[in-house]
Coordinates of C-alpha atoms in Angstrom, one line a residue:
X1 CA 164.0 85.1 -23.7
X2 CA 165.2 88.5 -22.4
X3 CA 162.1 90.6 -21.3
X4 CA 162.0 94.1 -20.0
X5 CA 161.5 94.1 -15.6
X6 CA 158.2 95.1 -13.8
X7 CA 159.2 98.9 -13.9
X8 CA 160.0 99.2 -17.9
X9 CA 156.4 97.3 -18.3
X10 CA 154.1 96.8 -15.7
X11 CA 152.5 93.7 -17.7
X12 CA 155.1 91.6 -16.5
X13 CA 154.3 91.1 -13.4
X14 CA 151.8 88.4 -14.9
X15 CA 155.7 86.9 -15.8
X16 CA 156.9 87.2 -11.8
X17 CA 153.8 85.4 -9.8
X18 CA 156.2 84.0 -7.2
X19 CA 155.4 86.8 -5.4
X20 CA 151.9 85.4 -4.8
X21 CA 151.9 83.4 -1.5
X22 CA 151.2 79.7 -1.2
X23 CA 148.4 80.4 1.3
X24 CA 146.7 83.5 -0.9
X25 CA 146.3 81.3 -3.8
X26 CA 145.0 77.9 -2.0
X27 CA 142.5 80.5 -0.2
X28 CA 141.3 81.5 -3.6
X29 CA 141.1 78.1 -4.8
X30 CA 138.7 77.4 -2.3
X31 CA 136.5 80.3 -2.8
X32 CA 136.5 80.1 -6.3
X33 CA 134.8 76.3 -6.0
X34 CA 132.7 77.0 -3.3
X35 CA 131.5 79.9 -6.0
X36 CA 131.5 77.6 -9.5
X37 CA 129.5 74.7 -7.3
X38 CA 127.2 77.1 -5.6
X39 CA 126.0 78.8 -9.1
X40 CA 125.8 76.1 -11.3
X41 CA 123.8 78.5 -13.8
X42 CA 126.4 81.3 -14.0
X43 CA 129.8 79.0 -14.1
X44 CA 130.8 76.1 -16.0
X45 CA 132.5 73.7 -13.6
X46 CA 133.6 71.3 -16.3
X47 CA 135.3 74.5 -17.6
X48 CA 136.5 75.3 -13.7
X49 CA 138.0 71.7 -13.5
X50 CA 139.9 72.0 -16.5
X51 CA 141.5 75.1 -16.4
X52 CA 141.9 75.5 -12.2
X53 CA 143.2 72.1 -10.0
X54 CA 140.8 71.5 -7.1
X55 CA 141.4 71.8 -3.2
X56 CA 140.5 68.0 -3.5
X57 CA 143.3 67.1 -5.8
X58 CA 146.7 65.8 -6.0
X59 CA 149.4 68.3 -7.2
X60 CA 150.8 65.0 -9.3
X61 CA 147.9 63.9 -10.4
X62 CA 146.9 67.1 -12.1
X63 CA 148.5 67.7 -16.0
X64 CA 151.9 69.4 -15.3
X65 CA 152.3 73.0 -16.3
X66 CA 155.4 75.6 -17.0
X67 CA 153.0 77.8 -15.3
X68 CA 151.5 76.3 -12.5
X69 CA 148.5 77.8 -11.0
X70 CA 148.7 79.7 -14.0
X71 CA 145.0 80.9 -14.0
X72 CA 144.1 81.6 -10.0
X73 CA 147.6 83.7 -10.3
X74 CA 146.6 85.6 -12.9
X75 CA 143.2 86.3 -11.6
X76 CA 145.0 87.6 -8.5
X77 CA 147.1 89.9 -10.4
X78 CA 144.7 91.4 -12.9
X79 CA 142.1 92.5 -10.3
X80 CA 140.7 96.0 -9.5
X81 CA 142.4 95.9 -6.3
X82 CA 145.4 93.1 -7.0
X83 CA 145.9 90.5 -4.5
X84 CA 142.3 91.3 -2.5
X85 CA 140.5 87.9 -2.8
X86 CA 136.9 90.1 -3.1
X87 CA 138.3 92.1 -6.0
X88 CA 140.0 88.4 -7.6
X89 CA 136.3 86.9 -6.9
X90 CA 134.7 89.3 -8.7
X91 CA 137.8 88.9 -11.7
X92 CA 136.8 85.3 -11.9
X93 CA 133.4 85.5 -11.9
X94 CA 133.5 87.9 -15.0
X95 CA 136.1 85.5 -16.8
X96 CA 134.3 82.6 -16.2
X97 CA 130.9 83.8 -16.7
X98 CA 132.2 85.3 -20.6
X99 CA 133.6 81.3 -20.7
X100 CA 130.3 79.8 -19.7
X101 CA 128.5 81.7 -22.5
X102 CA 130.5 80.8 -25.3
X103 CA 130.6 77.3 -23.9
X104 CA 134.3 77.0 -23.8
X105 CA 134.3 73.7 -22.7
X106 CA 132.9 72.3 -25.3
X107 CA 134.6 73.8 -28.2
X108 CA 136.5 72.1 -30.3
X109 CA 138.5 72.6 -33.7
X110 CA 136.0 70.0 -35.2
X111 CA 132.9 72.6 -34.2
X112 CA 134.8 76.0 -34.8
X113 CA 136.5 75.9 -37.7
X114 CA 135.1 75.2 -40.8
X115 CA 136.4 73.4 -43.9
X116 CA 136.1 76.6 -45.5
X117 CA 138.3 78.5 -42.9
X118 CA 141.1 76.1 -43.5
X119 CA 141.1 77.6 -47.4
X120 CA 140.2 81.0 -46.4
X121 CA 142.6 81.5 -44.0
X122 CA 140.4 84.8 -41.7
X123 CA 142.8 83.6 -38.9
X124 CA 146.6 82.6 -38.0
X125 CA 148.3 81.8 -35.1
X126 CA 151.8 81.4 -36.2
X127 CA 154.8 83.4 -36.1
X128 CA 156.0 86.2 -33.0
X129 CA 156.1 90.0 -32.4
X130 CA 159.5 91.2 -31.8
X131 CA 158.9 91.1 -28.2
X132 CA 158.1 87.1 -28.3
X133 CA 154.0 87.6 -28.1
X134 CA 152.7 84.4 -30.4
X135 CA 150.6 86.5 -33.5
X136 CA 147.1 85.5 -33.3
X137 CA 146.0 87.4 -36.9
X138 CA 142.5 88.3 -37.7
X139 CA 142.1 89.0 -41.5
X140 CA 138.9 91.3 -41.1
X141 CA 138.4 91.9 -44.7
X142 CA 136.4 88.7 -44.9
X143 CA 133.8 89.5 -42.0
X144 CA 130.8 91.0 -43.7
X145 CA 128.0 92.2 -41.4
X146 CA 125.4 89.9 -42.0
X147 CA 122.6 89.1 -39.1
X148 CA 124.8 86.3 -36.6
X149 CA 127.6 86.0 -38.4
X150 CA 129.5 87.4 -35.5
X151 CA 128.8 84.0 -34.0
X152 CA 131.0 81.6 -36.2
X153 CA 133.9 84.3 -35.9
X154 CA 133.4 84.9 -32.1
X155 CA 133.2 81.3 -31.4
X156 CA 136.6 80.6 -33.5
X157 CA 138.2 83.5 -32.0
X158 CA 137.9 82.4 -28.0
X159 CA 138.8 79.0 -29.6
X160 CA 142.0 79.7 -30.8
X161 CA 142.8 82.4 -28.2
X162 CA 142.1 79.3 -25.7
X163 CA 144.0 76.8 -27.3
X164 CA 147.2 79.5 -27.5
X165 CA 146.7 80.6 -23.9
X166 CA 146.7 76.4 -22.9
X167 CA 150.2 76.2 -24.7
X168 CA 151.4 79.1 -22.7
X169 CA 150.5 77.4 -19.7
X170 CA 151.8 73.8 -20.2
X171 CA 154.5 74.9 -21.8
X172 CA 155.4 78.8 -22.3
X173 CA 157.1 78.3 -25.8
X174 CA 156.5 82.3 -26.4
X175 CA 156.0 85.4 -24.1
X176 CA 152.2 86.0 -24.7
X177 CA 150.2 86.7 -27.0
X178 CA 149.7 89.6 -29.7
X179 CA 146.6 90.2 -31.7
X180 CA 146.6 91.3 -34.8
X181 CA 144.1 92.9 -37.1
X182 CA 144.3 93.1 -40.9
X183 CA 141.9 95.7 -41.9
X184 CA 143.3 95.5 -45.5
X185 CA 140.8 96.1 -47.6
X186 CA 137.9 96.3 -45.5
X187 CA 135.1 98.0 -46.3
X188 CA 133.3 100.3 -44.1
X189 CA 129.7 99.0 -44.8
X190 CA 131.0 96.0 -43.1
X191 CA 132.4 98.0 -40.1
X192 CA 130.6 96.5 -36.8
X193 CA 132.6 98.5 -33.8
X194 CA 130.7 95.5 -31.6
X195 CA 132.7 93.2 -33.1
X196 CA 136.4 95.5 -33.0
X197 CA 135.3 95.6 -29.4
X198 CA 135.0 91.8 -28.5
X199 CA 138.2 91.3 -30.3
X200 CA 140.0 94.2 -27.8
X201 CA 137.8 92.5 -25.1
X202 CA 139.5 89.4 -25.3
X203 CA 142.9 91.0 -23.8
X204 CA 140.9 90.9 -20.2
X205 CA 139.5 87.6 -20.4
X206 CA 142.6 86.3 -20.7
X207 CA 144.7 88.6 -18.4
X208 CA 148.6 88.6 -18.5
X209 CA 149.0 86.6 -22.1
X210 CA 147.1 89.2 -24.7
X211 CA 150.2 91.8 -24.6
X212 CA 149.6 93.8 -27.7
X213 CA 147.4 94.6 -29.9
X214 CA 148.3 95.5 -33.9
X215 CA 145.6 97.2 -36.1
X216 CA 146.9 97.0 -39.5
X217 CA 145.8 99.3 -42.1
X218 CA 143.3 101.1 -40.0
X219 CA 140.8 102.7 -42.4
X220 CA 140.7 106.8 -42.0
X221 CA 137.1 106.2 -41.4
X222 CA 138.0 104.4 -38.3
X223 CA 140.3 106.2 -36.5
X224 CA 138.0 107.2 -33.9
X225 CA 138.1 104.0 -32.6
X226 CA 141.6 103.6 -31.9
X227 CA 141.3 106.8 -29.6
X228 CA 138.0 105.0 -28.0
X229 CA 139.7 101.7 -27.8
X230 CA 142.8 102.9 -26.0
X231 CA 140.5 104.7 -23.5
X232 CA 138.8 101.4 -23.0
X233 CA 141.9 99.5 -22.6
X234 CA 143.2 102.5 -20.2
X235 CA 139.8 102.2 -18.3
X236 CA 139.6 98.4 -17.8
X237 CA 143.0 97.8 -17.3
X238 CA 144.0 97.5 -13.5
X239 CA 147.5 98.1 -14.3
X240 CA 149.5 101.4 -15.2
X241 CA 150.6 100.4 -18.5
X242 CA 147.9 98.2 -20.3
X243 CA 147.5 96.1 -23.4
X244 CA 149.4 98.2 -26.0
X245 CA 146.9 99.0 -29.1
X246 CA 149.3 100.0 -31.6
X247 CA 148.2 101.6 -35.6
X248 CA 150.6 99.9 -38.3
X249 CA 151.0 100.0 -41.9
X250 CA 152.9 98.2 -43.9
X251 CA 155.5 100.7 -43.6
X252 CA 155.8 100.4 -40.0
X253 CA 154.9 96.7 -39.3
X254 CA 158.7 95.8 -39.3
X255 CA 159.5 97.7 -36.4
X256 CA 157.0 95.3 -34.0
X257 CA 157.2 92.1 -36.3
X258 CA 160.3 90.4 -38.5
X259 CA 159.9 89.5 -41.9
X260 CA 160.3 85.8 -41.3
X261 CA 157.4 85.8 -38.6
X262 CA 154.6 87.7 -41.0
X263 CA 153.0 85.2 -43.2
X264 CA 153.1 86.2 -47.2
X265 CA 150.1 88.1 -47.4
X266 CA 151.3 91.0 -45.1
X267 CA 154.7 91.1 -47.1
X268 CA 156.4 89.0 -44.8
X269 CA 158.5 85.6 -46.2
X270 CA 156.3 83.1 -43.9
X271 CA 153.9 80.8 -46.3
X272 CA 150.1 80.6 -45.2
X273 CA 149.0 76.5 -44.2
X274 CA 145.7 75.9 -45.8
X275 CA 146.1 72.1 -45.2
X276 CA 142.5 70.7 -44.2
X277 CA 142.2 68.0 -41.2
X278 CA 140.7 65.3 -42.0
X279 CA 137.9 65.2 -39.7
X280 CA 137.0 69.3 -40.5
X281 CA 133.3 69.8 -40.9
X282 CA 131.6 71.7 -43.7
X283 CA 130.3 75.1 -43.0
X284 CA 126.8 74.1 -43.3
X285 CA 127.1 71.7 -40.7
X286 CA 128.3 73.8 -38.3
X287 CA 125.6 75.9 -38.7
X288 CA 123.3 72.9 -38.5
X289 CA 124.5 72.2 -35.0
X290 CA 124.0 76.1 -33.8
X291 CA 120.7 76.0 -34.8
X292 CA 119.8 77.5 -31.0
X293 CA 122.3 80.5 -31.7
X294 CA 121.7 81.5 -35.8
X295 CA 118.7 81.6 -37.3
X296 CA 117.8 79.1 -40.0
X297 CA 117.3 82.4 -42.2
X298 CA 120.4 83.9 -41.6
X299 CA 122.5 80.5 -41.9
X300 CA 121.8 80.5 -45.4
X301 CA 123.2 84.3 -45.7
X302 CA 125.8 83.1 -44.0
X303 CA 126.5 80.4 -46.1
X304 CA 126.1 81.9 -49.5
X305 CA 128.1 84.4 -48.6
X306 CA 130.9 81.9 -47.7
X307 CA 130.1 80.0 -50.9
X308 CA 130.7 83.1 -52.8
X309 CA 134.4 83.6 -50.9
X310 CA 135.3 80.1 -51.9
X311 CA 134.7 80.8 -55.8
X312 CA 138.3 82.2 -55.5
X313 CA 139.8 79.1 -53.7

């Protein structure tokens, strides 16, 4: 796949990590488990283990990888100061401290997504940008803002954005990953900008692989916060040119994604899966098991208001 070089888009140096030396990123290895084993309540090391090989390890014992080193490498590059092992501390620290709170070790389809989200279909991560980014689409019209909701859908989203960012790793079938939001008929009583934000967010916990960023059908109401999000993006960013956040409309859409890579529902010619694995839990007992997290109270909002979604399914 023909990409553009370093100077047309800065992003790709996550694409050109040979430049990091042998020694840097062993050096960093070493600090980052000293670190994960020295603050057991900050960092996950389950979640470490599985992502990062130790110093302790056998290169051919550990899974192999298109991308090896993939996440140290990254780390390096997407730091306030790239390279600096203080700068890539503090880079890992922040990743893997957002990974330790949504317990990313321990999701799992089974626990994320819900029978119902199989029919529903609020997310998708089929089909590629014109620039080879796997779509990762977020159908916002079915979030309503109801007291802990944001939990399922946060949960599903760094599941999925996980599971996508693994593949990229082991195998690098696509060039990363582009988010895209489908604000088609979404109404702004249901607008929660904490929400919009996480979902932006996401783009620098998983540095190098979330490359762009679609809003679809931005309402008028909210476009304020693509000026605010940009400036976010511009602000975090420790690159020149960051994430791209990019206003579309169904107009424009074919100019960043083909026809035959935009599922049905966005006027494109690829069909939606709603096929249910067998082992997929109800809603209900998901919320069961996050009993810690959502409110008994606001479980049942939660699940009458899915109930009520489903009456078209």
């Amino acid at each position: 796949m023909a990409t553009a070089s370093i100077e047309e888009n800065p992003l790709n140096i996550f694409r050109n990590l040979d430049i990091i030396k042998a020694e840097r990123v062993e050096e960093f290895r070493r600090l980052v488990y000293e670190y994960a084993t020295a603050h057991p309540d900050e960092i996950d090391l389950v979640d470490v283990r599985s992502r990062i090989r130790p110093p302790d390890e056998n290169e051919d014992n550990y899974p192999k990888a298109a991308i090896p080193d993939w996440m140290l490498k990254r780390l390096l590059v997407s730091a306030k100061v790239p390279l600096k092992l203080e700068f890539a501390m503090a880079k890992f620290v922040d990743v893997f401290k957002f990974r330790a709170h949504w317990k990313l070790s321990t999701l799992t389809a089974r626990n994320t997504l819900p029978v119902e989200f199989y029919k529903i279909v609020p997310f998708i991560a089929d089909g590629e940008d014109r620039d080879g980014n796997r779509l990762m689409i977020i159908r916002i019209r079915y979030y309503k803002k109801l007291p802990q909701f944001e939990v399922i859908i946060k949960r599903a989203m760094v599941y999925i954005v996980e599971q996508i960012d693994r593949l990229y790793e082991s195998e690098a079938p696509f060039n990363g990953v582009g988010i895209l939001m489908d604000l088609t008929d979404f109404h702004y009583r249901n607008v929660d900008l904490d929400l919009l934000y996480f979902i932006i967010s996401l783009a620098f916990k998983w540095p190098g692989n979330v490359r762009s960023v679609f809003i679809y059908n931005l309402p008028m109401i909210l476009k304020m916060f693509l000026s605010v999000s940009q400036k976010m993006i511009d602000t975090l960013s420790p690159i020149k040119t960051p994430v791209n956040l990019t206003s579309i409309d169904s107009k424009s859409i074919g100019n960043y994604i083909a026809p035959d890579q935009l599922p049905d529902f966005l006027g494109g010619l690829r069909p939606v899966k709603t096929e249910v694995p067998a082992d997929a839990l109800p809603l209900e007992e998901i919320l069961h098991s996050l009993e810690d997290l959502i409110e008994p109270a606001n479980a049942k909002k939660i699940l009458d208001y899915v109930k009520e979604l489903m009456k078209n399914y």
